[in-house]
Every structure is written in structure tokens, then in C-alpha cells.
Short mmCIF file of C-alpha atoms in Angstrom, two decimals:
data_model
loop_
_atom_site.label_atom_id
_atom_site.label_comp_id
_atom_site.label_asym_id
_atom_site.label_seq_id
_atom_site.Cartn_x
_atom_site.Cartn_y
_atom_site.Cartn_z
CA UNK A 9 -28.05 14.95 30.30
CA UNK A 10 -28.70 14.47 33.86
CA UNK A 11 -27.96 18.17 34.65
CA UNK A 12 -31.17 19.20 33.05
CA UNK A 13 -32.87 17.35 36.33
CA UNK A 14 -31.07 19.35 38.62
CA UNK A 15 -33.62 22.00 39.42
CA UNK A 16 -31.95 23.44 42.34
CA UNK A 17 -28.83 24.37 40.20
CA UNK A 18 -31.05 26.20 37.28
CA UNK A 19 -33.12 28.42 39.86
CA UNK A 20 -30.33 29.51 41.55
CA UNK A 21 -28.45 30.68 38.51
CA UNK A 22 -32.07 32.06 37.13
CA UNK A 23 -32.27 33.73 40.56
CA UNK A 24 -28.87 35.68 40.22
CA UNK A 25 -28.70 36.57 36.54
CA UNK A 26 -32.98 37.74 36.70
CA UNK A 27 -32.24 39.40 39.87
CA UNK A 28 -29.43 41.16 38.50
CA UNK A 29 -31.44 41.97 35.46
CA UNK A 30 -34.56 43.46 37.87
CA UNK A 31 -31.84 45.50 39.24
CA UNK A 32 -31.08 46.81 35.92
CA UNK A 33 -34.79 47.49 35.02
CA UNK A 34 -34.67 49.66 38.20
CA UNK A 35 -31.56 51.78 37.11
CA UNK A 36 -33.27 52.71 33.85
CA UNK A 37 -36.57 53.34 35.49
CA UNK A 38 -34.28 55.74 37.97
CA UNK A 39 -32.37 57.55 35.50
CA UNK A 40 -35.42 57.62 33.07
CA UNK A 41 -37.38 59.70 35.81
CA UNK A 42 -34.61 61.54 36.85
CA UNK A 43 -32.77 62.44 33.27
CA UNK A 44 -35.56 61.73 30.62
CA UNK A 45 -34.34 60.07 27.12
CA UNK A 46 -30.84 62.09 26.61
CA UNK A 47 -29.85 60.70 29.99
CA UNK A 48 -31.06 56.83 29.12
CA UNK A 49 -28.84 57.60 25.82
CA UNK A 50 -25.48 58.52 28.13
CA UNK A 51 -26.23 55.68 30.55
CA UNK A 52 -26.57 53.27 27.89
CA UNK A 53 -23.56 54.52 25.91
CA UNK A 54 -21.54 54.33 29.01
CA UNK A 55 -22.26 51.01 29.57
CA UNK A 56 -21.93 49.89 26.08
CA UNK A 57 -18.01 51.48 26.15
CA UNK A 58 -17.13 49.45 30.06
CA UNK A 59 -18.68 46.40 27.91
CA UNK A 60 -16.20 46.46 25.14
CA UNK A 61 -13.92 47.40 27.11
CA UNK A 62 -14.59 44.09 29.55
CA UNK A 63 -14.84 41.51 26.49
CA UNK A 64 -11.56 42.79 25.13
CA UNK A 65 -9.94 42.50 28.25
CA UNK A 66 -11.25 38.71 28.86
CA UNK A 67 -10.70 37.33 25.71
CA UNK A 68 -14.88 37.12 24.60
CA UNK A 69 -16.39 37.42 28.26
CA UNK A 70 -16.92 34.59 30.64
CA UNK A 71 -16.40 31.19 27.93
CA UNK A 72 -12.90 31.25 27.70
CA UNK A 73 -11.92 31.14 31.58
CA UNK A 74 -15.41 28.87 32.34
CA UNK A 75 -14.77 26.45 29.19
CA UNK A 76 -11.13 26.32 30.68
CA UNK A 77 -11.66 25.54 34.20
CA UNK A 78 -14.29 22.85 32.89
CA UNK A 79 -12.04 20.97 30.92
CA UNK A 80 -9.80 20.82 33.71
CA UNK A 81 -9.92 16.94 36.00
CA UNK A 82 -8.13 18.19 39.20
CA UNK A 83 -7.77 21.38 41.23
CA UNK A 84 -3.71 21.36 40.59
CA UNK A 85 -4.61 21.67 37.01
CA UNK A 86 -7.21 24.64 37.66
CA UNK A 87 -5.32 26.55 39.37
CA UNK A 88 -2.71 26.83 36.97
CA UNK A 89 -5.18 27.65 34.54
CA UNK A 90 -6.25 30.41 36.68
CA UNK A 91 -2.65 31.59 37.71
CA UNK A 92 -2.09 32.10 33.93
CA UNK A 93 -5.69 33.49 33.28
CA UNK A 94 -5.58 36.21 35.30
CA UNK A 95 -2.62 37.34 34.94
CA UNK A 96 -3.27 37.60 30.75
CA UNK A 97 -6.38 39.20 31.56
CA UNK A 98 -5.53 41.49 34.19
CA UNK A 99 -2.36 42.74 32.24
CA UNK A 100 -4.66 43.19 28.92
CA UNK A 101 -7.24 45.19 31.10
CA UNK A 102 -4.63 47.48 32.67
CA UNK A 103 -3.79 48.04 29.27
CA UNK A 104 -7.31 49.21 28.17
CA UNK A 105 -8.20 51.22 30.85
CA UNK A 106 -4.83 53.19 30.72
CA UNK A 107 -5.96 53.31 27.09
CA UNK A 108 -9.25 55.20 27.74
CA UNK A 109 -7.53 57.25 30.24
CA UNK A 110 -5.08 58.52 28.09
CA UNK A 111 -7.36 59.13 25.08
CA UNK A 112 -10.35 59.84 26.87
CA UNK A 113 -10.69 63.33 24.48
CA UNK A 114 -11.45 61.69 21.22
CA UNK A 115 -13.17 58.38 22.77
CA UNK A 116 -15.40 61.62 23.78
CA UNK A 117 -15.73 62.85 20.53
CA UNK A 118 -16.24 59.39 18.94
CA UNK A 119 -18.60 57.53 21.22
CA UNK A 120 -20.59 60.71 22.42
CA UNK A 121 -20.54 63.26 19.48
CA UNK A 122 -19.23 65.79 22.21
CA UNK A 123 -16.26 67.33 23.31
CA UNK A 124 -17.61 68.89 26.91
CA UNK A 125 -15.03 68.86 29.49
CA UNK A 126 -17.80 67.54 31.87
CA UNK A 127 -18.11 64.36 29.28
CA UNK A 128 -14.57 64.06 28.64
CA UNK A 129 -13.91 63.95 32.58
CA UNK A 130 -16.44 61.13 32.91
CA UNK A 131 -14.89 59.13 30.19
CA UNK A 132 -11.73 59.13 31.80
CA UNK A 133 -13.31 57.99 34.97
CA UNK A 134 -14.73 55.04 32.76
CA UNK A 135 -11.08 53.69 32.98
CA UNK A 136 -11.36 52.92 36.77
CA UNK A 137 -14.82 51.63 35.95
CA UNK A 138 -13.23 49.31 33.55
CA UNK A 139 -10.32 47.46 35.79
CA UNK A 140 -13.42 46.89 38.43
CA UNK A 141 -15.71 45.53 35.52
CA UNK A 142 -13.25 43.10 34.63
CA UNK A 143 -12.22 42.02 37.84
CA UNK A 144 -15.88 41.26 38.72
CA UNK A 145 -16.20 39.41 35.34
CA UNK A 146 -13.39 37.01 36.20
CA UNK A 147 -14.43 36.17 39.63
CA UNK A 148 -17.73 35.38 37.89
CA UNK A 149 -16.21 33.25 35.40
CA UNK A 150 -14.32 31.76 37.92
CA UNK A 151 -17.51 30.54 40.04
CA UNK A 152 -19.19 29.74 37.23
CA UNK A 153 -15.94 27.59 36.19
CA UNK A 154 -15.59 25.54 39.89
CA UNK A 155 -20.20 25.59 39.65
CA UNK A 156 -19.91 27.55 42.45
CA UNK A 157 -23.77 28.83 41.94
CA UNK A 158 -24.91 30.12 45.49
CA UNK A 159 -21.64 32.67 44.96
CA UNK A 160 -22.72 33.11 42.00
CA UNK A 161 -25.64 34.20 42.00
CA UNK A 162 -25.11 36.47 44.84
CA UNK A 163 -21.95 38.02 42.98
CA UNK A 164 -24.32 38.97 39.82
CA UNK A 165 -26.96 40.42 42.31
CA UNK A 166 -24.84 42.15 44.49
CA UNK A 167 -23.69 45.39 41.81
CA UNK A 168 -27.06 45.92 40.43
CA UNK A 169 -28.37 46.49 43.83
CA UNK A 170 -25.52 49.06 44.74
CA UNK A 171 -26.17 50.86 41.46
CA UNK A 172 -30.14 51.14 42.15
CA UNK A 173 -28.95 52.32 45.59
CA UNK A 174 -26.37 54.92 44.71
CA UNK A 175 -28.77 56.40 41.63
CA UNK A 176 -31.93 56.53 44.12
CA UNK A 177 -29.59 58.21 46.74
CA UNK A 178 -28.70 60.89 43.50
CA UNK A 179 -32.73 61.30 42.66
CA UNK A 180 -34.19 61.66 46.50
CA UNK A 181 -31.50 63.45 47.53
CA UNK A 182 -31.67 65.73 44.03
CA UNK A 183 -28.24 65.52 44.30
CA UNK A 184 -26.94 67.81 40.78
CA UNK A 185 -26.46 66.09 37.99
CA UNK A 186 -22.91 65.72 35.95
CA UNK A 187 -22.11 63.23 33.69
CA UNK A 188 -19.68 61.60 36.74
CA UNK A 189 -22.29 60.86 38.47
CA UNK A 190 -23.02 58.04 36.42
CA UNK A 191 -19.60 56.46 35.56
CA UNK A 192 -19.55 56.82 39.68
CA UNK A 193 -22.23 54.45 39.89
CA UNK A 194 -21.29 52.12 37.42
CA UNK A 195 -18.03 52.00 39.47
CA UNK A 196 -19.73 50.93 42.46
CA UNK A 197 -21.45 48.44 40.95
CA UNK A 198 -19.01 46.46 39.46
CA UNK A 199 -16.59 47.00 42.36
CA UNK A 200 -18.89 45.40 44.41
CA UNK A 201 -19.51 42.40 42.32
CA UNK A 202 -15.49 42.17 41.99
CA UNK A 203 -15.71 42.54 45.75
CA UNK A 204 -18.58 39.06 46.14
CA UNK A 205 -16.80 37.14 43.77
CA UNK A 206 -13.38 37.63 45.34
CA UNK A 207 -15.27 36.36 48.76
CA UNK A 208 -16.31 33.21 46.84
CA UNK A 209 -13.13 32.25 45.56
CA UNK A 210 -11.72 32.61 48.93
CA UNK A 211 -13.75 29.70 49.90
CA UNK A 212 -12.25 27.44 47.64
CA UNK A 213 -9.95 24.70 48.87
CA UNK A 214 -6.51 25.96 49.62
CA UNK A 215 -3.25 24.92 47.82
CA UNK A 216 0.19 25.49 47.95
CA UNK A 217 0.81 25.21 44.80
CA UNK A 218 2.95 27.47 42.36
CA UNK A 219 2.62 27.75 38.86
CA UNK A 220 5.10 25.73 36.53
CA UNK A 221 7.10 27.82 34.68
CA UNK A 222 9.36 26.95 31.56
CA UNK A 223 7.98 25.21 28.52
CA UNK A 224 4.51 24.27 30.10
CA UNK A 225 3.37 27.52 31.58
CA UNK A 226 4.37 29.14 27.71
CA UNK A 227 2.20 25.53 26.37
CA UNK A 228 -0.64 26.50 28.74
CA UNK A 229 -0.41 30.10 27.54
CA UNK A 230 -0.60 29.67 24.19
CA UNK A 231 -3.50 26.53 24.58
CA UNK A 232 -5.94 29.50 26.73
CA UNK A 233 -4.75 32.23 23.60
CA UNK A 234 -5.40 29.80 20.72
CA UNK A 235 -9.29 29.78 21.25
CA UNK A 236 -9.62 32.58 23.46
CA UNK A 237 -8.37 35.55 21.15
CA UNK A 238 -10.63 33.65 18.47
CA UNK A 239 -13.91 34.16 21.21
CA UNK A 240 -12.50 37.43 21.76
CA UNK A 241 -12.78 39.13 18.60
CA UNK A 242 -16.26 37.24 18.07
CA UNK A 243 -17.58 38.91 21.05
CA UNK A 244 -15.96 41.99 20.65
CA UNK A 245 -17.28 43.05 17.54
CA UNK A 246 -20.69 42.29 18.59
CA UNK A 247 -20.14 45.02 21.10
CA UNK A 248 -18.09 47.45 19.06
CA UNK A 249 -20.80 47.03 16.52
CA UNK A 250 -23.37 48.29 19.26
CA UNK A 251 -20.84 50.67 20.62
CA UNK A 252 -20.53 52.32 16.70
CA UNK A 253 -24.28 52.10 16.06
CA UNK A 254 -25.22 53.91 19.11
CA UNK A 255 -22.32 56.12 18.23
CA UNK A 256 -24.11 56.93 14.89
CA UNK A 257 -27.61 57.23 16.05
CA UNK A 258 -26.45 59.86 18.37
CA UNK A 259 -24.07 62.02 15.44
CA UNK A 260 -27.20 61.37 13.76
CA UNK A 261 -30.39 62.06 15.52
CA UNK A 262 -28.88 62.82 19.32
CA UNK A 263 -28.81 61.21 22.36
CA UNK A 264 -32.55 61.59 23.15
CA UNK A 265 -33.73 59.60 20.10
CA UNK A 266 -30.72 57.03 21.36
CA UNK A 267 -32.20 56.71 24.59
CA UNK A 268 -35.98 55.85 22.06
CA UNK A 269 -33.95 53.36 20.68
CA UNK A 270 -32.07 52.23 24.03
CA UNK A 271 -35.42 51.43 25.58
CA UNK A 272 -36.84 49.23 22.67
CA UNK A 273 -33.41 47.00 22.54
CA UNK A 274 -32.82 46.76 26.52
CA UNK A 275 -36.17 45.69 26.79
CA UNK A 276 -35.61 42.93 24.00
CA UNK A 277 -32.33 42.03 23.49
CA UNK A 278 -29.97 43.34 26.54
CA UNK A 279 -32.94 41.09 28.74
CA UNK A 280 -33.14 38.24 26.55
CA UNK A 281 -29.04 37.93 26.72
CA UNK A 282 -29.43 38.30 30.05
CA UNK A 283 -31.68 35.15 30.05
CA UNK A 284 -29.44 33.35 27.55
CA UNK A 285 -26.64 33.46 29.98
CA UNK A 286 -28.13 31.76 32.39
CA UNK A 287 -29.00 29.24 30.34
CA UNK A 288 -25.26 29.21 28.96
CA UNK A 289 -23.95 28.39 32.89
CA UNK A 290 -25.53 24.67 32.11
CA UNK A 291 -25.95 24.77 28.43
CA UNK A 292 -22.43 25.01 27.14
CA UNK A 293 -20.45 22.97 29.83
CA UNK A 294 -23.33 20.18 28.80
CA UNK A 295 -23.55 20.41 25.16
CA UNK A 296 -18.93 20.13 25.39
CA UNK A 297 -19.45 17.08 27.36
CA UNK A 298 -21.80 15.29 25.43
CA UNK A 299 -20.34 12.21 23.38
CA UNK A 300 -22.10 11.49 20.42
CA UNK A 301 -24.44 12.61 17.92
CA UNK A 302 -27.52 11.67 19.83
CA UNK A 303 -26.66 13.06 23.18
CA UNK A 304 -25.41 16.94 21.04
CA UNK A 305 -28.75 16.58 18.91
CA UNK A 306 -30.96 16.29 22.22
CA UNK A 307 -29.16 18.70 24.37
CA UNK A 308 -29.44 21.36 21.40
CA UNK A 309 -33.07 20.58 20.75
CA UNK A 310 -33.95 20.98 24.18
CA UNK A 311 -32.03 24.00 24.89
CA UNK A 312 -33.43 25.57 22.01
CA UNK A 313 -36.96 24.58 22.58
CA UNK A 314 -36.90 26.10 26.11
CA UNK A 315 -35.06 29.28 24.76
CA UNK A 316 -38.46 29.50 22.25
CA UNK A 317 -40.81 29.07 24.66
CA UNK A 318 -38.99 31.65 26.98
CA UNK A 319 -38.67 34.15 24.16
CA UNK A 320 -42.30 33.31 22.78
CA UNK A 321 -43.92 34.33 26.28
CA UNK A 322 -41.84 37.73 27.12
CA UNK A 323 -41.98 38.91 23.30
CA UNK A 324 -45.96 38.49 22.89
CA UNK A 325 -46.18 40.15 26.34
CA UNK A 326 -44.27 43.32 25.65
CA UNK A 327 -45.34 43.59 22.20
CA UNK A 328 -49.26 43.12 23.55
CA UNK A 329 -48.71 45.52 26.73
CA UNK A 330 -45.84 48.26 24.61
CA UNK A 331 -47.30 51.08 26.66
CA UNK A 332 -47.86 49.83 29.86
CA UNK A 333 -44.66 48.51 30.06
CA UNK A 334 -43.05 51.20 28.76
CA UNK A 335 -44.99 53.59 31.47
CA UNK A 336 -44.06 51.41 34.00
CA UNK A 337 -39.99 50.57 33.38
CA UNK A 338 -39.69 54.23 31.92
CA UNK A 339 -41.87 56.60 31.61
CA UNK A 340 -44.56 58.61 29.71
CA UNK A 341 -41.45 60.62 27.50
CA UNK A 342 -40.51 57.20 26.23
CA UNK A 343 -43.99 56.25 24.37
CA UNK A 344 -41.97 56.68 20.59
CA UNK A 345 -40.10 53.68 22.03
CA UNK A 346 -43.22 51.88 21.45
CA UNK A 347 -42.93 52.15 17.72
CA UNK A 348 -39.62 49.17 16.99
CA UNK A 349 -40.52 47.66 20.35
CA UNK A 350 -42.80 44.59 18.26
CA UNK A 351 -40.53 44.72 15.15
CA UNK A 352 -37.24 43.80 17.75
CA UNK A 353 -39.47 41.27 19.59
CA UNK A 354 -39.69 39.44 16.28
CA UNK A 355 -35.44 39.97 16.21
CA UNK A 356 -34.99 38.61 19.56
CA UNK A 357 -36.81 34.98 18.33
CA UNK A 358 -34.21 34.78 15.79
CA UNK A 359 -31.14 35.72 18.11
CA UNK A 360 -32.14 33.41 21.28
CA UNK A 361 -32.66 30.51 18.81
CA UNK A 362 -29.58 31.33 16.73
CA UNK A 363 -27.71 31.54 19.96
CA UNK A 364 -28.32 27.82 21.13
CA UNK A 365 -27.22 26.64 17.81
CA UNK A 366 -24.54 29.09 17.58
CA UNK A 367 -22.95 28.04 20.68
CA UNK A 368 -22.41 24.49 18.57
CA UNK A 369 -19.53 26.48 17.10
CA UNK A 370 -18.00 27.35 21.04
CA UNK A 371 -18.34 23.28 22.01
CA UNK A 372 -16.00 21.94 19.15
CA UNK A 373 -14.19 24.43 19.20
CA UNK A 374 -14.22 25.82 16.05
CA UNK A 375 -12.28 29.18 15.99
CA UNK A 376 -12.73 30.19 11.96
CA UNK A 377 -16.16 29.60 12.06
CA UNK A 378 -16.58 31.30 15.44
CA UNK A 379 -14.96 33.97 13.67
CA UNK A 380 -16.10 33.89 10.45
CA UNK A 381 -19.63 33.70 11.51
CA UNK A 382 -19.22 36.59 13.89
CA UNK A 383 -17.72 39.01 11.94
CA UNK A 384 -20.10 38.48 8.78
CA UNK A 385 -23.20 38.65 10.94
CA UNK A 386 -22.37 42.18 12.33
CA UNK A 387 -21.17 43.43 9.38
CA UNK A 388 -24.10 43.04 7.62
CA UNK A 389 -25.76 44.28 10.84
CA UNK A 390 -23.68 47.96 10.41
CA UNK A 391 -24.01 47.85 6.73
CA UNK A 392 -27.92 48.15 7.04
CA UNK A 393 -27.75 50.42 10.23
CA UNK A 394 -26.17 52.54 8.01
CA UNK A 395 -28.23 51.84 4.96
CA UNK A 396 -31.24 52.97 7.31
CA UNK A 397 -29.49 55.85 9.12
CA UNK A 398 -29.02 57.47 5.62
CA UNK A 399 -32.07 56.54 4.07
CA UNK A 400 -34.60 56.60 6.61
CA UNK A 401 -33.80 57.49 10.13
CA UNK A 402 -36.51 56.23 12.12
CA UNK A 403 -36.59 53.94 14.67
CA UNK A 404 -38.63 51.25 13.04
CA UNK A 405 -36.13 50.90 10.05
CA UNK A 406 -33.01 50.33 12.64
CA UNK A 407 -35.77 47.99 13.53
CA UNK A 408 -35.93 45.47 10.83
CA UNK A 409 -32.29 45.62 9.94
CA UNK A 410 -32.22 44.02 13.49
CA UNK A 411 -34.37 41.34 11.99
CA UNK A 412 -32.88 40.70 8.99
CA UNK A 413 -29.20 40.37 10.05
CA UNK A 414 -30.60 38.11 13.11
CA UNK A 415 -32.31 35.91 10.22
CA UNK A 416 -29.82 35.80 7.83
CA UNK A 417 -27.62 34.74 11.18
CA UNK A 418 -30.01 31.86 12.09
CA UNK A 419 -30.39 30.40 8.78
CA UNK A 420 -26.03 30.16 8.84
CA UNK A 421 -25.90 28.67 12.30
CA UNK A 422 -29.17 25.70 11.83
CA UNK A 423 -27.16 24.87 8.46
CA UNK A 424 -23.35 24.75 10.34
CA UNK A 425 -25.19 22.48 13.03
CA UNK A 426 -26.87 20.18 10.58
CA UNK A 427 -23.47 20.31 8.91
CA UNK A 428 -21.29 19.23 11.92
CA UNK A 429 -24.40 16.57 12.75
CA UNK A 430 -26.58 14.67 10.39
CA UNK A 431 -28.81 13.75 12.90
CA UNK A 432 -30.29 17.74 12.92
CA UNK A 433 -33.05 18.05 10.86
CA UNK A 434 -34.47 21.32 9.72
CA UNK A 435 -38.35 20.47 10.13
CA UNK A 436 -37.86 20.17 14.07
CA UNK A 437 -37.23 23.66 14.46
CA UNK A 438 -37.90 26.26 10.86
CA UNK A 439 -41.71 25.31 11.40
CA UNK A 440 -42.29 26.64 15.00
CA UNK A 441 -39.82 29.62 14.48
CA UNK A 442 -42.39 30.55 11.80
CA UNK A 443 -45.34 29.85 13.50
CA UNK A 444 -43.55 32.01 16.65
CA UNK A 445 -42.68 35.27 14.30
CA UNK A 446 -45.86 35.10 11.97
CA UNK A 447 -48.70 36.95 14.70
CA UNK A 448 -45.75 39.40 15.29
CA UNK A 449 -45.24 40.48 11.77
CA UNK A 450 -49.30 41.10 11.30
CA UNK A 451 -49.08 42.84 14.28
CA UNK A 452 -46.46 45.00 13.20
CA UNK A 453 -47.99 45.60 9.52
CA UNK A 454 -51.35 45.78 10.31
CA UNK A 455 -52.35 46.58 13.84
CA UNK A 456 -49.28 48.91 15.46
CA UNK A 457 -51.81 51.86 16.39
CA UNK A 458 -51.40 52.14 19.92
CA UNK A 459 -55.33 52.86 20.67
CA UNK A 460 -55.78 49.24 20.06
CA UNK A 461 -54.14 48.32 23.06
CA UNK A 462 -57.47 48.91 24.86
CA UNK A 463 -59.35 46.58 21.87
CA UNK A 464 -59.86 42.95 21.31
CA UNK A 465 -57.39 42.42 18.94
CA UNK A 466 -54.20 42.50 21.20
CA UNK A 467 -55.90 39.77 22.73
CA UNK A 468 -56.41 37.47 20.21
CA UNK A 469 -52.03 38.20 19.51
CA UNK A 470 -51.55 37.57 23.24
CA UNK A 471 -53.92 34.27 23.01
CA UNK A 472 -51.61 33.00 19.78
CA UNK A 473 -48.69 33.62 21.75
CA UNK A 474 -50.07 31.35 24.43
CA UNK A 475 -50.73 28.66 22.30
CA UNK A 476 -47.65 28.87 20.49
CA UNK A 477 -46.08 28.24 24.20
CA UNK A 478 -48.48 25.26 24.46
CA UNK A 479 -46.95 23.84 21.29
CA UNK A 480 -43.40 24.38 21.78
CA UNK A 481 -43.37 22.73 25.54
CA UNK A 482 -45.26 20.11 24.11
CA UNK A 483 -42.16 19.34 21.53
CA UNK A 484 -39.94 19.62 24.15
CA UNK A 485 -41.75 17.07 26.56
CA UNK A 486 -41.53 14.86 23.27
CA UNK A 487 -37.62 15.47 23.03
CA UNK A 488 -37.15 14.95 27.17
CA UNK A 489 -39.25 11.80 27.00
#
């Protein structure tokens, strides 16, 4: 538990991943100005396509290659892992992007409700875009892996920056707009982080070592498969689920009234995942090592404690300050954003709690439940998307099915943890989750009329979210103690 003390480690991991996210923030606040909402709706769906792509590609993202290298006790034994890693990964990401390059035309007509030629060509760019993106996500899962954090950290800064760079190039220069132009940008940006990571791996020690072959490469395969393809399809239905409901919001209601909803979920939940993996870079590597009941029980406690209070402070915030905010990151086009902003602040509490208990299910290992739980929550998730697609179309009832699946999530993942330890007890964390959510519902049902941001009331929520802060650090100074 001693890695909790090791301050220097945590800012510089907070420093890359909040960088990275500020350079984000930046890129929407760009192609907000420049584009308005249809063009937030396009950037965002682009994205959301090189994500699923990436997570396919990697078997789940980053936990497969960083829980490998972890486990590993010598640098012979990493390096086969990483001999074998990237050559699955970089083999199953060929694969995809010669995939989206080949059936770029309905992937069009799918993802963006259009068959334009201009669209279709930047779709089949996206399969360039993808080979960088998953390049760059190795590397990083490869520092991450060897706790390589100054490389690190300048690896996940490095592409956001180009991005802002090459889109504020596009705007002052009023270069003309074309769906490329985009997909060009994304392409830069990941290239380059590919690019920062490959120049921190360099400076690891050097080996001439090759890779066994026979019996125990095939053992070694099949050991980084078993657990990996289960993390994989966990992760990638999370994104295929956001992929297909920003697919349907635009068949339904267009890509402007996407880019509405694009605002109030980057805002919330693309940030607060952003913040979550940071956390994950200590978190999970901890909560595997740990040896007994005791030392899981504290290290999930205070994880989840800290992930409250984080959540607690940012959520009051934007809900108090919707329109400012909004202004500021966006623009004045985007104010309707403003109206499921609160209702997914109250969605985010549940998913960054859920998430440290979740990851229980990563540390032992436990690939049915992993996938199981995975599956069922986003599901239910598309089932009431869909449910309020037909029935209601508005951007506060995509809202609360947010919240519901999230809760219905949370309550699975507190029970699996008290399940897999005794020691767990509900009352140490149900009671400040409510006391966290409970301003933000009144909020929502009684005082959403955006005048009152200039009245008292927003106060007294912002003033309830600060003592709610108070009173989770003060249970996690009892925990630490």
C-alpha cells in the first residue's frame, strides 16, 4: 500500500492523462467554433469508430499488455511477453483497418447515416488513423507496464497537442472544410503519440534475446488470449454500444442534436474516464498485488473514496456553472447541451464508483464475470436508448437511461465485491453515494431553469457539494489512518 505515498508517481501520471484531456477540451472548443454542433457530432463519431477500432485490436485497451508485463519478475520474461503481444496485436489491427478500408461504404452508411463520397473518403482514411491509434496505445501500455511515467506522460500529451495545433492551423488559416480534414488530424495525433512512446521504449535496457518458439511461445500465446479476448469483448462492447447509440441519435435526430448530446457526455463521462485511468496506472497493478482480504478491502475503499470525492467536486461544478462552462469549452449554439448536462453528472457518480469496484473483477481475474457483467450492463444501456429514442427523443431521457443502467451496474459490482470479500460492507460506501446524488436529483427536478444560475440557489447546491467533499476525505483519512 506503500504506492499510495508516492506522490511524485501520481502527479506525473495526473499531469499526462489531464494534460492530454485539456488538449482535448481545446479540440472541441476548436471545432465547436469553427463547425458548430453537426461538426462536434462528426468529430465525436470519428473518434468513437478509431476507439473501437483500437480496443478490438488490443484485446480491451491498455490492461491486458500492462497486467501482463506486471506479472512478469525479470526483463527476459517481459520481453517475451512483448515479442508475442505485439505481434497478436499488430496482426489483429492490420486486420481491422484493412477492414474499414475495404468496407468503408456501408461503415458510412451505418455509423454516419450518409452515403457522401466526401464521408465515405474520410472513413477510409480512418483505417490509417487506426494502425497509428493502436500503435500509440501499445507503446502506452508498454510504459505504463515497465512504470515508465515521465514517458508516459509525455506520450499521452504529446497527440493532443498536435491535434489542437493542426485544427487551429485549419480555423486561422480558414483553411476549407471536408470531412478529411478531421480524420487528418486525428492521424497526426495518434501518430505522434505512437511516435513518443516508441522513443521511450527505446530507452529501455537492451537484450539480445529472441523469443522461444515451440510449445512455450504457443503456452504464452494462449496464457495473454485466455484473459485478454475475455477484456476484449468487455471493453469492446462498451464502445460499440456508444458507437451504435451515437449511430442512432444521428438516423434519428441528426448529427447536430448528436453533437447536443456529445457535449453533455464528453464533459461527464469521456473526462471522468479520462481521470479514472489515471487512477487505474496505480490502482489496478496495486489492488493485483495485494495479499489478503484486509490489504484488497483498504486499497478498494480508498480508491473509491478518492474517485467520490474527485467526481463529487467536478459534477457539482459543472452542474452549478452548465452555461458558463458550456460558453467557455463550446460555445453559445451548444446552450440545449445544458439540459442532460446535471442528469449525466448524477450518471458519472455511479460509473467512477462502479469502476473501482468493477476493476475487482480485472485483479482475480475473473473472465465470465468480466464478461457477463459487461455485456448485461450495456445491453440494458441500448435497450433503454432505444426505449427513449422511440418514445421520447430528447436529450434529457437519453439522460436518465444513462443513470439507470450506471445504477443498476453499481449495485452488481458492490454485491460481486462483497461476494469475493466478506470483509466489504455495504454501509461504508451506499450512504455517501446517496448523500453525493441526492442535491443533484433536486436540482434536476426542481431547479433546472437556467435563469437561476444568476440566483442563490445554485449556491446553496455548490455549498452541499463542498461539504459532501468534506465528508468523503474525512472517511478516507479514517481508512488511510
Amino acid at each position: 500500500m506503500q504506492e499510495y505515498l508516492k506522490l511524485d508517481r501520481i502527479l506525473i501520471s495526473l499531469a499526462g492523462v489531464f494534460g492530454a484531456a485539456l488538449m482535448w477540451l481545446l479540440s472541441f472548443k476548436i471545432v465547436a467554433t469553427w463547425l458548430g454542433p453537426e461538426g462536434v457530432g462528426l468529430f465525436s463519431q470519428f473518434r468513437q469508430i478509431v476507439q473501437a477500432a483500437t480496443i478490438g485490436a488490443t484485446f480491451g485497451g491498455t490492461n491486458a499488455v500492462v497486467q501482463g508485463l506486471a506479472e512478469k519478475s525479470d526483463d527476459i520474461q517481459r520481453r517475451h511477453f512483448r515479442g508475442i503481444a505485439s505481434r497478436m496485436i499488430g496482426l489483429t489491427g492490420l486486420l481491422l483497418a484493412l477492414s474499414i478500408f475495404i468496407f468503408a461504404e456501408p461503415l458510412t452508411r451505418f455509423s454516419l447515416s450518409s452515403i457522401d463520397s466526401d464521408a465515405v473518403s474520410a472513413v477510409r482514411w480512418l483505417s490509417l488513423v487506426v494502425l497509428l491509434s493502436v500503435a500509440g496505445a501499445y507503446s502506452i501500455a508498454v510504459l505504463n507496464g515497465y512504470r515508465s511515467f515521465h514517458f508516459l506522460s509525455v506520450s499521452q500529451l504529446a497527440g493532443p497537442l498536435a491535434l489542437v495545433i493542426m485544427l487551429g492551423a485549419f480555423y486561422f488559416f480558414e483553411v476549407s472544410y471536408r470531412p478529411q480534414i478531421l480524420v487528418w488530424s486525428f492521424g497526426l495525433c495518434f501518430g505522434v503519440t505512437f511516435l513518443c512512446g516508441a522513443w521511450g521504449m527505446s530507452r529501455f535496457p537492451k537484450s539480445s534475446l529472441e523469443l522461444v518458439a515451440g510449445i512455450l511461445y504457443l503456452s504464452e500465446a494462449r496464457s495473454f488470449l485466455k484473459f485478454a479476448l475475455s477484456t476484449m469483448v468487455a471493453a469492446l462492447s462498451a464502445t460499440v454500444a456508444m458507437l451504435l447509440i451515437r449511430s442512432w441519435i444521428i438516423g434519428e435526430r441528426g448529427l447536430a442534436f448528436s453533437g447536443l448530446f456529445d457535449v453533455g457526455w464528453t464533459l461527464t463521462f469521456n473526462y471522468v474516464t479520462l481521470f479514472l485511468t489515471a487512477c487505474n496506472t496505480i490502482y489496478l497493478p496495486l489492488l493485483t498485488a495485494a495479499g489478503s482480504d484486509e490489504e484488497r478491502r483498504l486499497c478498494v475503499l480508498k480508491t473509491a473514496y478518492l474517485v467520490l470525492l474527485g467526481c463529487v467536486l467536478v459534477c457539482y461544478f459543472l452542474a452549478v456553472f452548465k452555461m458558463p462552462v458550456i460558453h467557455l469549452l463550446y460555445s453559445q449554439k451548444f446552450e440545449l447541451a445544458g439540459n442532460v448536462l446535471v442528469i449525466l453528472s448524477i450518471a458519472v457518480i455511479f460509473r467512477g464508483v462502479s469502476w473501482v469496484y468493477g476493476t475487482m473483477i480485472l485483479a482475480t481475474r475473473d473472465a465470465r464475470v468480466l464478461l457477463v457483467s459487461d455485456l448485461g450492463l450495456n445491453a440494458v444501456l441500448l435497450v433503454m436508448i432505444w426505449v427513449s429514442l422511440q418514445k421520447y427523443a430528447s436529450l434529457e431521457s437519453l439522460g436518465w437511461a444513462f443513470v439507470l443502467s450506471n445504477l443498476i451496474y453499481l449495485v452488481f459490482v458492490v454485491e460481486y465485491a462483497r461476494y469475493k470479500n466478506r470483509l466489504m460492507l455495504r454501509r461504508e460506501i451506499w450512504p455517501l453515494i446517496i448523500i453525493a446524488v441526492l442535491p443533484l436529483f433536486l436540482m434536476e427536478m426542481k431547479y433546472q431553469d437556467s435563469h437561476l444560475v444568476h440566483g442563490v440557489v445554485p449556491m446553496l447546491f455548490l455549498i452541499a457539494g463542498l461539504l459532501m467533499s468534506l465528508v468523503t476525505w474525512n472517511a478516507y483519512k479514517k481508512v488511510a489512518a
